[in-house]
Amino acid sequence: MTDEQYMSVALKLAEKNLGDVFPNPTVGCVIVKDGAIIGKGCTAVGGRPHAEKLALQNTKEDTEGGTMYVTLEPCCHHGVTGPCTEEVIKSKVSRVVVAAMDPDPRVSGGGIRALEEAGIRVDQGVMREEAEALNVGFFTTRLRNRPYITCKVATTLDGKIASFTGHSKWITGEDTRRWVHELRAKYDAVMIGSNTLVADDPLLTCRIPGLESKSPIRLVVDTQGKLNADHNVAKTADQVDTWVVTNNRKHQLVENVKYLEVNSSNDSKVCLKDLTTKLVSRIGITRLLVEGGGVLVTQMLKRNLVDRLIICRSGKILGNDGIPFVGNLALESIGKCYVFKKAQIIDLSDDVVEIWDSVAK
Ligand code: AOF
Ligand code: ZN
């Protein structure tokens, strides 16, 4: 097998724990000797132990002279766990193949240097793009001090998320809704505004048999204290971590719900910049899925906080009096538009899922 093929195995291993390792990246590691895979590991749920340590622990064979394939540069810092580089050096592998460099300032090239200084041959950049795409959340936190943010909306053919009365169940079909549950499993946190909380009273969990434990933590942006103990997210807050994000702590506290206080914006709403920064510094969120409603999505868009837009579009039409997924943006010309490029189109029964990536200006 080629380096790329072994690295693909390591990437597949890493992918499994996406959404379950924050604040850490999900890393995959494969140890090969004499053409056979003798050890495999990926970052454990919760972010530790690291992939390399688990791969080394999982092998009963002698690793001396073998090759280690790892999707991220091994760490060299004394963090919560000891440096992986020390374990790799002790294992006596003679070659390490790395996909992506670790942008964490505590590592950032130091891991590779430590291995080379110990006489290990290091080859880097094998499937780098794929490895960076997999950990786009971790990279975004380290390079931009905010999570990677995806907004997902379920719309009609004409881009509406509810009727003029606020009715929205269901715009898309069952297959699409199941697809969304799988999507949630890959995110650290899912966030909604308080209008969506009141209108839909959603659970926001991953309700696929076998994947229930992969439900992301839930965040409700609520400046007016609308969340109460009767809402579904509050009733299940003892099972799935649930936070109210507010600029006003005076409201009634709900049992088992945690509160994240953030600064106010000029219009007395929450400051989304402060919110996204605190999601990283206080909770460690790397991948955030925003599931509406229109008001929150519009505010995120206006602040250039939408990296990816997922539109689950059905064949129904609600008309101009329906509620749009984006509100007024007061853009006077096409040159001022927010621009997204098509990433993927998925055909699902009667619906189409469109994935669009932001073209940052
Ligand atoms: C690795 N292998 O599987 C992961 C790494 O707080 P700690 O001690 O767990 O260290 C976290 C940092 O380690 C994280 O910011 C990133 O730089 C690196 N993650 N490194 O060698 C792994 N998950
Ligand atoms: Zn490590």
mmCIF file of C-alpha atoms and ligand atoms in Angstrom:
data_model
loop_
_atom_site.group_PDB
_atom_site.id
_atom_site.type_symbol
_atom_site.label_atom_id
_atom_site.label_comp_id
_atom_site.label_asym_id
_atom_site.label_seq_id
_atom_site.Cartn_x
_atom_site.Cartn_y
_atom_site.Cartn_z
ATOM 1 C CA MET A 1 0.000 0.000 0.000
ATOM 2 C CA THR A 2 1.081 3.609 -0.608
ATOM 3 C CA ASP A 3 1.597 6.343 1.989
ATOM 4 C CA GLU A 4 -1.691 7.874 0.856
ATOM 5 C CA GLN A 5 -3.546 4.615 1.406
ATOM 6 C CA TYR A 6 -2.207 4.162 4.947
ATOM 7 C CA MET A 7 -2.965 7.816 5.691
ATOM 8 C CA SER A 8 -6.531 7.295 4.420
ATOM 9 C CA VAL A 9 -6.936 4.526 6.991
ATOM 10 C CA ALA A 10 -5.694 6.923 9.704
ATOM 11 C CA LEU A 11 -8.102 9.641 8.494
ATOM 12 C CA LYS A 12 -11.034 7.216 8.577
ATOM 13 C CA LEU A 13 -10.151 6.301 12.155
ATOM 14 C CA ALA A 14 -10.022 9.972 13.134
ATOM 15 C CA GLU A 15 -13.339 10.783 11.471
ATOM 16 C CA LYS A 16 -15.188 8.411 13.786
ATOM 17 C CA ASN A 17 -14.737 10.710 16.792
ATOM 18 C CA LEU A 18 -15.517 13.993 15.058
ATOM 19 C CA GLY A 19 -17.753 16.026 17.379
ATOM 20 C CA ASP A 20 -16.671 14.125 20.502
ATOM 21 C CA VAL A 21 -13.135 15.360 21.184
ATOM 22 C CA PHE A 22 -13.419 19.126 21.700
ATOM 23 C CA PRO A 23 -11.403 21.177 22.533
ATOM 24 C CA ASN A 24 -8.893 18.820 20.908
ATOM 25 C CA PRO A 25 -8.580 17.814 17.263
ATOM 26 C CA THR A 26 -9.497 14.280 16.241
ATOM 27 C CA VAL A 27 -6.354 12.496 15.106
ATOM 28 C CA GLY A 28 -5.857 9.062 13.560
ATOM 29 C CA CYS A 29 -2.702 6.960 13.779
ATOM 30 C CA VAL A 30 -1.621 3.755 12.043
ATOM 31 C CA ILE A 31 1.637 1.856 12.659
ATOM 32 C CA VAL A 32 2.952 -0.253 9.804
ATOM 33 C CA LYS A 33 5.753 -2.818 9.785
ATOM 34 C CA ASP A 34 6.798 -5.115 6.946
ATOM 35 C CA GLY A 35 3.711 -4.064 4.983
ATOM 36 C CA ALA A 36 1.237 -4.948 7.749
ATOM 37 C CA ILE A 37 -0.765 -2.646 9.991
ATOM 38 C CA ILE A 38 0.320 -3.580 13.519
ATOM 39 C CA GLY A 39 -1.323 -0.775 15.507
ATOM 40 C CA LYS A 40 -4.242 1.653 15.154
ATOM 41 C CA GLY A 41 -5.569 4.436 17.321
ATOM 42 C CA CYS A 42 -7.577 7.646 17.306
ATOM 43 C CA THR A 43 -7.962 10.472 19.792
ATOM 44 C CA ALA A 44 -10.265 9.178 22.526
ATOM 45 C CA VAL A 45 -13.727 10.631 23.200
ATOM 46 C CA GLY A 46 -13.152 13.732 25.357
ATOM 47 C CA GLY A 47 -9.880 14.483 23.517
ATOM 48 C CA ARG A 48 -7.486 12.245 25.463
ATOM 49 C CA PRO A 49 -5.480 10.026 25.355
ATOM 50 C CA HIS A 50 -3.997 11.119 22.051
ATOM 51 C CA ALA A 51 -4.029 8.915 18.956
ATOM 52 C CA GLU A 52 -0.321 7.998 18.906
ATOM 53 C CA LYS A 53 -0.366 6.763 22.498
ATOM 54 C CA LEU A 54 -3.404 4.588 21.862
ATOM 55 C CA ALA A 55 -1.958 3.161 18.637
ATOM 56 C CA LEU A 56 1.248 2.245 20.483
ATOM 57 C CA GLN A 57 -0.717 0.778 23.375
ATOM 58 C CA ASN A 58 -2.879 -1.227 20.983
ATOM 59 C CA THR A 59 -0.025 -3.092 19.357
ATOM 60 C CA LYS A 60 1.474 -6.281 20.663
ATOM 61 C CA GLU A 61 4.189 -6.301 17.999
ATOM 62 C CA ASP A 62 7.683 -4.846 18.154
ATOM 63 C CA THR A 63 7.439 -1.379 16.588
ATOM 64 C CA GLU A 64 11.188 -0.944 16.045
ATOM 65 C CA GLY A 65 11.925 0.021 12.457
ATOM 66 C CA GLY A 66 8.246 0.513 11.629
ATOM 67 C CA THR A 67 6.480 3.532 10.109
ATOM 68 C CA MET A 68 3.901 5.611 11.919
ATOM 69 C CA TYR A 69 1.196 7.415 9.901
ATOM 70 C CA VAL A 70 -0.434 10.221 11.850
ATOM 71 C CA THR A 71 -2.962 12.768 10.588
ATOM 72 C CA LEU A 72 -1.601 15.618 12.757
ATOM 73 C CA GLU A 73 1.930 16.458 13.827
ATOM 74 C CA PRO A 74 2.560 14.649 17.152
ATOM 75 C CA CYS A 75 2.462 16.991 20.138
ATOM 76 C CA CYS A 76 5.649 17.880 22.003
ATOM 77 C CA HIS A 77 4.226 19.889 24.906
ATOM 78 C CA HIS A 78 3.529 18.908 28.482
ATOM 79 C CA GLY A 79 -0.229 19.505 28.474
ATOM 80 C CA VAL A 80 -2.874 17.522 30.285
ATOM 81 C CA THR A 81 -1.021 14.470 28.954
ATOM 82 C CA GLY A 82 2.721 14.024 28.303
ATOM 83 C CA PRO A 83 4.174 14.709 24.849
ATOM 84 C CA CYS A 84 3.385 12.112 22.174
ATOM 85 C CA THR A 85 6.819 12.698 20.635
ATOM 86 C CA GLU A 86 8.450 11.019 23.663
ATOM 87 C CA GLU A 87 6.314 7.910 23.205
ATOM 88 C CA VAL A 88 7.012 7.847 19.469
ATOM 89 C CA ILE A 89 10.771 8.109 20.041
ATOM 90 C CA LYS A 90 10.616 5.319 22.668
ATOM 91 C CA SER A 91 8.744 3.098 20.202
ATOM 92 C CA LYS A 92 11.813 3.168 17.896
ATOM 93 C CA VAL A 93 9.790 3.568 14.704
ATOM 94 C CA SER A 94 12.227 4.745 12.045
ATOM 95 C CA ARG A 95 9.855 6.882 10.004
ATOM 96 C CA VAL A 96 6.848 9.094 10.780
ATOM 97 C CA VAL A 97 4.495 10.295 8.040
ATOM 98 C CA VAL A 98 2.474 13.368 9.020
ATOM 99 C CA ALA A 99 -0.514 14.805 7.159
ATOM 100 C CA ALA A 100 -0.993 18.271 8.691
ATOM 101 C CA MET A 101 1.062 20.525 10.944
ATOM 102 C CA ASP A 102 -0.404 21.333 14.363
ATOM 103 C CA PRO A 103 -1.311 25.058 14.493
ATOM 104 C CA ASP A 104 -1.313 25.008 18.314
ATOM 105 C CA PRO A 105 1.481 27.440 19.296
ATOM 106 C CA ARG A 106 2.727 24.912 21.876
ATOM 107 C CA VAL A 107 3.485 22.479 19.031
ATOM 108 C CA SER A 108 3.607 24.202 15.604
ATOM 109 C CA GLY A 109 6.642 22.472 14.081
ATOM 110 C CA GLY A 110 8.196 21.533 17.427
ATOM 111 C CA GLY A 111 6.801 18.004 17.239
ATOM 112 C CA ILE A 112 8.457 17.323 13.902
ATOM 113 C CA ARG A 113 11.720 18.901 15.082
ATOM 114 C CA ALA A 114 11.808 16.694 18.180
ATOM 115 C CA LEU A 115 11.344 13.545 16.087
ATOM 116 C CA GLU A 116 14.005 14.566 13.579
ATOM 117 C CA GLU A 117 16.450 15.418 16.341
ATOM 118 C CA ALA A 118 15.949 11.876 17.625
ATOM 119 C CA GLY A 119 16.998 10.559 14.214
ATOM 120 C CA ILE A 120 13.531 9.674 12.931
ATOM 121 C CA ARG A 121 12.816 10.387 9.275
ATOM 122 C CA VAL A 122 9.708 12.587 9.012
ATOM 123 C CA ASP A 123 7.721 13.069 5.815
ATOM 124 C CA GLN A 124 4.984 15.651 6.001
ATOM 125 C CA GLY A 125 2.098 16.859 3.868
ATOM 126 C CA VAL A 126 0.691 13.462 2.815
ATOM 127 C CA MET A 127 -3.095 14.101 2.436
ATOM 128 C CA ARG A 128 -2.665 17.442 4.157
ATOM 129 C CA GLU A 129 -5.771 18.993 2.606
ATOM 130 C CA GLU A 130 -8.000 16.149 3.748
ATOM 131 C CA ALA A 131 -6.520 16.263 7.260
ATOM 132 C CA GLU A 132 -7.018 20.023 7.523
ATOM 133 C CA ALA A 133 -10.581 19.710 6.243
ATOM 134 C CA LEU A 134 -11.369 17.039 8.827
ATOM 135 C CA ASN A 135 -10.120 19.240 11.670
ATOM 136 C CA VAL A 136 -11.338 22.538 10.220
ATOM 137 C CA GLY A 137 -12.940 23.225 13.630
ATOM 138 C CA PHE A 138 -9.701 22.852 15.563
ATOM 139 C CA PHE A 139 -7.774 24.865 12.952
ATOM 140 C CA THR A 140 -10.377 27.657 13.051
ATOM 141 C CA THR A 141 -10.184 27.910 16.853
ATOM 142 C CA ARG A 142 -6.403 28.178 16.784
ATOM 143 C CA LEU A 143 -6.121 30.503 13.785
ATOM 144 C CA ARG A 144 -9.262 32.660 14.163
ATOM 145 C CA ASN A 145 -10.157 32.322 17.827
ATOM 146 C CA ARG A 146 -13.692 31.150 17.085
ATOM 147 C CA PRO A 147 -15.312 27.822 16.155
ATOM 148 C CA TYR A 148 -15.952 26.725 12.579
ATOM 149 C CA ILE A 149 -19.586 27.705 12.056
ATOM 150 C CA THR A 150 -22.175 25.988 9.895
ATOM 151 C CA CYS A 151 -25.728 27.306 9.545
ATOM 152 C CA LYS A 152 -28.288 24.698 8.604
ATOM 153 C CA VAL A 153 -31.771 25.676 7.488
ATOM 154 C CA ALA A 154 -34.754 23.677 6.244
ATOM 155 C CA THR A 155 -36.493 25.735 3.576
ATOM 156 C CA THR A 156 -39.206 25.572 1.012
ATOM 157 C CA LEU A 157 -38.396 25.824 -2.675
ATOM 158 C CA ASP A 158 -38.753 29.592 -2.280
ATOM 159 C CA GLY A 159 -36.422 29.839 0.716
ATOM 160 C CA LYS A 160 -38.956 30.106 3.548
ATOM 161 C CA ILE A 161 -38.512 28.464 6.944
ATOM 162 C CA ALA A 162 -42.101 28.840 8.212
ATOM 163 C CA SER A 163 -45.547 30.049 7.188
ATOM 164 C CA PHE A 164 -46.646 33.559 8.156
ATOM 165 C CA THR A 165 -48.193 32.015 11.297
ATOM 166 C CA GLY A 166 -44.856 30.436 12.262
ATOM 167 C CA HIS A 167 -45.878 26.881 11.306
ATOM 168 C CA SER A 168 -42.923 24.783 10.101
ATOM 169 C CA LYS A 169 -43.507 21.085 10.827
ATOM 170 C CA TRP A 170 -42.489 19.666 8.477
ATOM 171 C CA ILE A 171 -40.960 21.468 5.546
ATOM 172 C CA THR A 172 -38.534 18.683 4.630
ATOM 173 C CA GLY A 173 -39.129 14.926 4.623
ATOM 174 C CA GLU A 174 -38.103 12.183 7.014
ATOM 175 C CA ASP A 175 -34.920 11.154 5.151
ATOM 176 C CA THR A 176 -33.630 14.709 5.297
ATOM 177 C CA ARG A 177 -34.458 15.006 8.993
ATOM 178 C CA ARG A 178 -32.535 11.795 9.655
ATOM 179 C CA TRP A 179 -29.618 13.185 7.635
ATOM 180 C CA VAL A 180 -29.651 16.240 9.924
ATOM 181 C CA HIS A 181 -29.446 13.993 12.992
ATOM 182 C CA GLU A 182 -26.308 12.406 11.502
ATOM 183 C CA LEU A 183 -24.948 15.881 10.811
ATOM 184 C CA ARG A 184 -25.463 16.874 14.461
ATOM 185 C CA ALA A 185 -23.334 13.907 15.542
ATOM 186 C CA LYS A 186 -20.322 15.510 13.831
ATOM 187 C CA TYR A 187 -20.622 18.851 15.634
ATOM 188 C CA ASP A 188 -19.540 19.783 19.160
ATOM 189 C CA ALA A 189 -22.493 22.096 19.737
ATOM 190 C CA VAL A 190 -25.797 23.058 18.163
ATOM 191 C CA MET A 191 -27.207 26.552 18.696
ATOM 192 C CA ILE A 192 -30.633 28.143 18.174
ATOM 193 C CA GLY A 193 -32.195 31.523 18.867
ATOM 194 C CA SER A 194 -35.047 31.967 21.342
ATOM 195 C CA ASN A 195 -37.660 32.432 18.575
ATOM 196 C CA THR A 196 -36.913 28.908 17.365
ATOM 197 C CA LEU A 197 -37.008 27.642 20.956
ATOM 198 C CA VAL A 198 -40.526 29.036 21.403
ATOM 199 C CA ALA A 199 -41.851 28.180 17.927
ATOM 200 C CA ASP A 200 -40.462 24.627 17.587
ATOM 201 C CA ASP A 201 -39.540 23.515 21.129
ATOM 202 C CA PRO A 202 -36.867 21.270 19.578
ATOM 203 C CA LEU A 203 -34.770 18.571 21.254
ATOM 204 C CA LEU A 204 -31.730 19.131 18.999
ATOM 205 C CA THR A 205 -30.371 15.668 19.758
ATOM 206 C CA CYS A 206 -29.053 12.950 17.506
ATOM 207 C CA ARG A 207 -31.892 10.420 17.495
ATOM 208 C CA ILE A 208 -30.398 7.622 15.429
ATOM 209 C CA PRO A 209 -30.246 4.238 17.141
ATOM 210 C CA GLY A 210 -26.650 3.718 18.246
ATOM 211 C CA LEU A 211 -25.653 7.357 17.769
ATOM 212 C CA GLU A 212 -27.610 8.862 20.690
ATOM 213 C CA SER A 213 -24.433 9.394 22.709
ATOM 214 C CA LYS A 214 -23.098 11.573 19.898
ATOM 215 C CA SER A 215 -25.643 14.335 20.557
ATOM 216 C CA PRO A 216 -23.889 17.714 20.583
ATOM 217 C CA ILE A 217 -24.194 20.087 23.515
ATOM 218 C CA ARG A 218 -27.075 22.543 23.096
ATOM 219 C CA LEU A 219 -26.940 26.333 23.199
ATOM 220 C CA VAL A 220 -29.933 28.660 23.248
ATOM 221 C CA VAL A 221 -29.323 32.361 22.646
ATOM 222 C CA ASP A 222 -31.900 33.885 24.961
ATOM 223 C CA THR A 223 -31.678 37.508 26.085
ATOM 224 C CA GLN A 224 -35.222 37.682 27.429
ATOM 225 C CA GLY A 225 -35.394 34.654 29.689
ATOM 226 C CA LYS A 226 -37.790 32.752 27.424
ATOM 227 C CA LEU A 227 -36.437 29.310 28.329
ATOM 228 C CA ASN A 228 -38.435 27.628 31.078
ATOM 229 C CA ALA A 229 -38.512 24.203 32.689
ATOM 230 C CA ASP A 230 -41.245 22.967 30.304
ATOM 231 C CA HIS A 231 -39.142 23.264 27.154
ATOM 232 C CA ASN A 232 -37.792 19.990 25.759
ATOM 233 C CA VAL A 233 -34.166 21.074 26.031
ATOM 234 C CA ALA A 234 -34.696 21.953 29.717
ATOM 235 C CA LYS A 235 -36.489 18.676 30.460
ATOM 236 C CA THR A 236 -33.546 16.718 29.048
ATOM 237 C CA ALA A 237 -30.759 18.977 30.339
ATOM 238 C CA ASP A 238 -29.736 16.305 32.846
ATOM 239 C CA GLN A 239 -28.822 14.058 29.880
ATOM 240 C CA VAL A 240 -27.369 16.456 27.321
ATOM 241 C CA ASP A 241 -25.323 19.517 28.307
ATOM 242 C CA THR A 242 -27.525 22.566 27.758
ATOM 243 C CA TRP A 243 -26.506 26.219 27.950
ATOM 244 C CA VAL A 244 -28.374 29.490 27.783
ATOM 245 C CA VAL A 245 -26.259 32.199 26.205
ATOM 246 C CA THR A 246 -27.380 35.561 27.538
ATOM 247 C CA ASN A 247 -26.302 39.117 28.192
ATOM 248 C CA ASN A 248 -28.685 39.244 31.142
ATOM 249 C CA ARG A 249 -28.290 36.963 34.156
ATOM 250 C CA LYS A 250 -31.312 38.420 35.937
ATOM 251 C CA HIS A 251 -33.730 35.936 34.403
ATOM 252 C CA GLN A 252 -34.986 32.902 36.230
ATOM 253 C CA LEU A 253 -32.481 30.043 36.252
ATOM 254 C CA VAL A 254 -33.661 26.666 34.993
ATOM 255 C CA GLU A 255 -32.561 23.460 36.709
ATOM 256 C CA ASN A 256 -29.607 21.621 35.118
ATOM 257 C CA VAL A 257 -29.171 24.380 32.514
ATOM 258 C CA LYS A 258 -25.835 26.195 32.464
ATOM 259 C CA TYR A 259 -25.492 29.880 31.712
ATOM 260 C CA LEU A 260 -22.868 31.576 29.569
ATOM 261 C CA GLU A 261 -22.839 35.327 30.025
ATOM 262 C CA VAL A 262 -21.631 37.350 27.082
ATOM 263 C CA ASN A 263 -21.351 41.063 26.299
ATOM 264 C CA SER A 264 -24.227 43.035 24.758
ATOM 265 C CA SER A 265 -24.116 44.427 21.247
ATOM 266 C CA ASN A 266 -25.147 48.024 20.517
ATOM 267 C CA ASP A 267 -28.764 46.961 20.021
ATOM 268 C CA SER A 268 -28.918 45.125 23.409
ATOM 269 C CA LYS A 269 -28.703 41.693 21.781
ATOM 270 C CA VAL A 270 -25.825 39.349 22.537
ATOM 271 C CA CYS A 271 -22.530 40.327 20.966
ATOM 272 C CA LEU A 272 -21.924 37.441 18.567
ATOM 273 C CA LYS A 273 -18.218 38.138 18.348
ATOM 274 C CA ASP A 274 -17.923 37.819 22.141
ATOM 275 C CA LEU A 275 -20.184 34.769 22.052
ATOM 276 C CA THR A 276 -18.072 32.898 19.493
ATOM 277 C CA THR A 277 -14.840 33.807 21.304
ATOM 278 C CA LYS A 278 -16.241 32.569 24.625
ATOM 279 C CA LEU A 279 -17.481 29.322 23.084
ATOM 280 C CA VAL A 280 -13.790 28.587 22.500
ATOM 281 C CA SER A 281 -12.323 29.967 25.736
ATOM 282 C CA ARG A 282 -15.059 28.789 28.151
ATOM 283 C CA ILE A 283 -16.386 25.579 26.625
ATOM 284 C CA GLY A 284 -13.784 24.599 24.024
ATOM 285 C CA ILE A 285 -16.232 24.342 21.109
ATOM 286 C CA THR A 286 -14.488 23.821 17.769
ATOM 287 C CA ARG A 287 -17.460 22.986 15.501
ATOM 288 C CA LEU A 288 -20.726 24.881 15.880
ATOM 289 C CA LEU A 289 -23.964 24.086 14.048
ATOM 290 C CA VAL A 290 -26.510 26.914 14.029
ATOM 291 C CA GLU A 291 -30.022 25.640 13.368
ATOM 292 C CA GLY A 292 -31.934 28.904 13.090
ATOM 293 C CA GLY A 293 -33.966 30.810 13.179
ATOM 294 C CA GLY A 294 -33.911 33.498 10.563
ATOM 295 C CA VAL A 295 -33.030 36.297 12.985
ATOM 296 C CA LEU A 296 -29.955 34.535 14.360
ATOM 297 C CA VAL A 297 -28.785 33.388 10.908
ATOM 298 C CA THR A 298 -29.109 36.959 9.589
ATOM 299 C CA GLN A 299 -27.064 38.358 12.464
ATOM 300 C CA MET A 300 -24.387 35.700 12.030
ATOM 301 C CA LEU A 301 -24.204 36.394 8.298
ATOM 302 C CA LYS A 302 -23.911 40.152 8.855
ATOM 303 C CA ARG A 303 -20.910 39.566 11.094
ATOM 304 C CA ASN A 304 -19.270 37.172 8.627
ATOM 305 C CA LEU A 305 -19.714 34.304 11.050
ATOM 306 C CA VAL A 306 -21.074 31.745 8.580
ATOM 307 C CA ASP A 307 -18.373 29.449 7.166
ATOM 308 C CA ARG A 308 -20.761 26.912 5.685
ATOM 309 C CA LEU A 309 -24.427 27.116 4.784
ATOM 310 C CA ILE A 310 -26.489 23.944 4.507
ATOM 311 C CA ILE A 311 -29.871 24.369 2.901
ATOM 312 C CA CYS A 312 -32.236 21.416 3.148
ATOM 313 C CA ARG A 313 -34.709 22.400 0.435
ATOM 314 C CA SER A 314 -38.084 20.817 -0.164
ATOM 315 C CA GLY A 315 -40.383 21.086 -3.167
ATOM 316 C CA LYS A 316 -43.038 23.127 -1.295
ATOM 317 C CA ILE A 317 -43.810 26.794 -1.894
ATOM 318 C CA LEU A 318 -44.984 29.109 0.913
ATOM 319 C CA GLY A 319 -44.960 32.452 -0.869
ATOM 320 C CA ASN A 320 -43.767 35.914 -0.049
ATOM 321 C CA ASP A 321 -45.591 36.092 3.296
ATOM 322 C CA GLY A 322 -43.650 33.070 4.588
ATOM 323 C CA ILE A 323 -40.711 33.688 6.936
ATOM 324 C CA PRO A 324 -37.402 33.811 5.013
ATOM 325 C CA PHE A 325 -34.217 32.118 6.229
ATOM 326 C CA VAL A 326 -32.375 35.416 5.906
ATOM 327 C CA GLY A 327 -33.971 38.756 6.787
ATOM 328 C CA ASN A 328 -33.231 42.193 5.361
ATOM 329 C CA LEU A 329 -29.591 42.891 4.629
ATOM 330 C CA ALA A 330 -30.024 46.319 2.968
ATOM 331 C CA LEU A 331 -27.555 45.505 0.194
ATOM 332 C CA GLU A 332 -27.907 48.004 -2.632
ATOM 333 C CA SER A 333 -25.922 46.124 -5.288
ATOM 334 C CA ILE A 334 -24.871 42.628 -6.314
ATOM 335 C CA GLY A 335 -21.242 43.503 -5.615
ATOM 336 C CA LYS A 336 -22.140 43.803 -1.931
ATOM 337 C CA CYS A 337 -23.646 40.288 -1.676
ATOM 338 C CA TYR A 338 -22.383 37.666 0.730
ATOM 339 C CA VAL A 339 -20.964 35.016 -1.583
ATOM 340 C CA PHE A 340 -20.930 31.250 -1.139
ATOM 341 C CA LYS A 341 -19.539 28.616 -3.469
ATOM 342 C CA LYS A 342 -21.206 25.315 -4.122
ATOM 343 C CA ALA A 343 -19.492 22.479 -2.225
ATOM 344 C CA GLN A 344 -21.896 19.561 -2.573
ATOM 345 C CA ILE A 345 -25.445 18.739 -3.621
ATOM 346 C CA ILE A 346 -27.120 15.707 -2.064
ATOM 347 C CA ASP A 347 -30.279 14.198 -3.499
ATOM 348 C CA LEU A 348 -32.540 12.943 -0.671
ATOM 349 C CA SER A 349 -35.983 11.568 -1.595
ATOM 350 C CA ASP A 350 -38.202 14.604 -2.315
ATOM 351 C CA ASP A 351 -35.621 17.107 -1.007
ATOM 352 C CA VAL A 352 -32.218 18.438 -2.026
ATOM 353 C CA VAL A 353 -29.462 19.231 0.465
ATOM 354 C CA GLU A 354 -27.219 22.022 -0.753
ATOM 355 C CA ILE A 355 -23.865 22.633 0.926
ATOM 356 C CA TRP A 356 -22.344 26.070 0.284
ATOM 357 C CA ASP A 357 -18.999 27.358 1.598
ATOM 358 C CA SER A 358 -18.349 30.999 2.334
ATOM 359 C CA VAL A 359 -16.086 32.884 -0.020
ATOM 360 C CA ALA A 360 -14.413 35.154 2.489
ATOM 361 C CA LYS A 361 -13.900 38.652 1.118
HETATM 362 C C1 AOF B 1 -1.517 14.620 19.236
HETATM 363 N N1 AOF B 1 -2.383 13.587 19.102
HETATM 364 O O1 AOF B 1 -4.445 12.741 19.184
HETATM 365 C C2 AOF B 1 -4.213 15.039 19.549
HETATM 366 C C3 AOF B 1 -3.284 16.122 19.623
HETATM 367 O O2 AOF B 1 -4.459 19.209 26.424
HETATM 368 P P1 AOF B 1 -3.715 18.071 25.804
HETATM 369 O O3 AOF B 1 -2.488 17.660 26.565
HETATM 370 O O4 AOF B 1 -4.603 16.907 25.468
HETATM 371 O O5 AOF B 1 -3.135 18.620 24.414
HETATM 372 C C4 AOF B 1 -4.009 19.147 23.470
HETATM 373 C C5 AOF B 1 -3.237 19.566 22.248
HETATM 374 O O6 AOF B 1 -2.595 18.436 21.660
HETATM 375 C C6 AOF B 1 -4.140 20.133 21.147
HETATM 376 O O7 AOF B 1 -4.313 21.531 21.270
HETATM 377 C C7 AOF B 1 -3.357 19.780 19.895
HETATM 378 O O8 AOF B 1 -2.298 20.685 19.701
HETATM 379 C C8 AOF B 1 -2.763 18.437 20.263
HETATM 380 N N2 AOF B 1 -3.701 17.354 19.878
HETATM 381 N N3 AOF B 1 -1.972 15.866 19.425
HETATM 382 O O9 AOF B 1 -0.308 14.428 19.187
HETATM 383 C C9 AOF B 1 -3.699 13.738 19.265
HETATM 384 N N4 AOF B 1 -5.526 15.212 19.742
HETATM 385 ZN ZN ZN B 2 -0.108 14.175 21.663
#
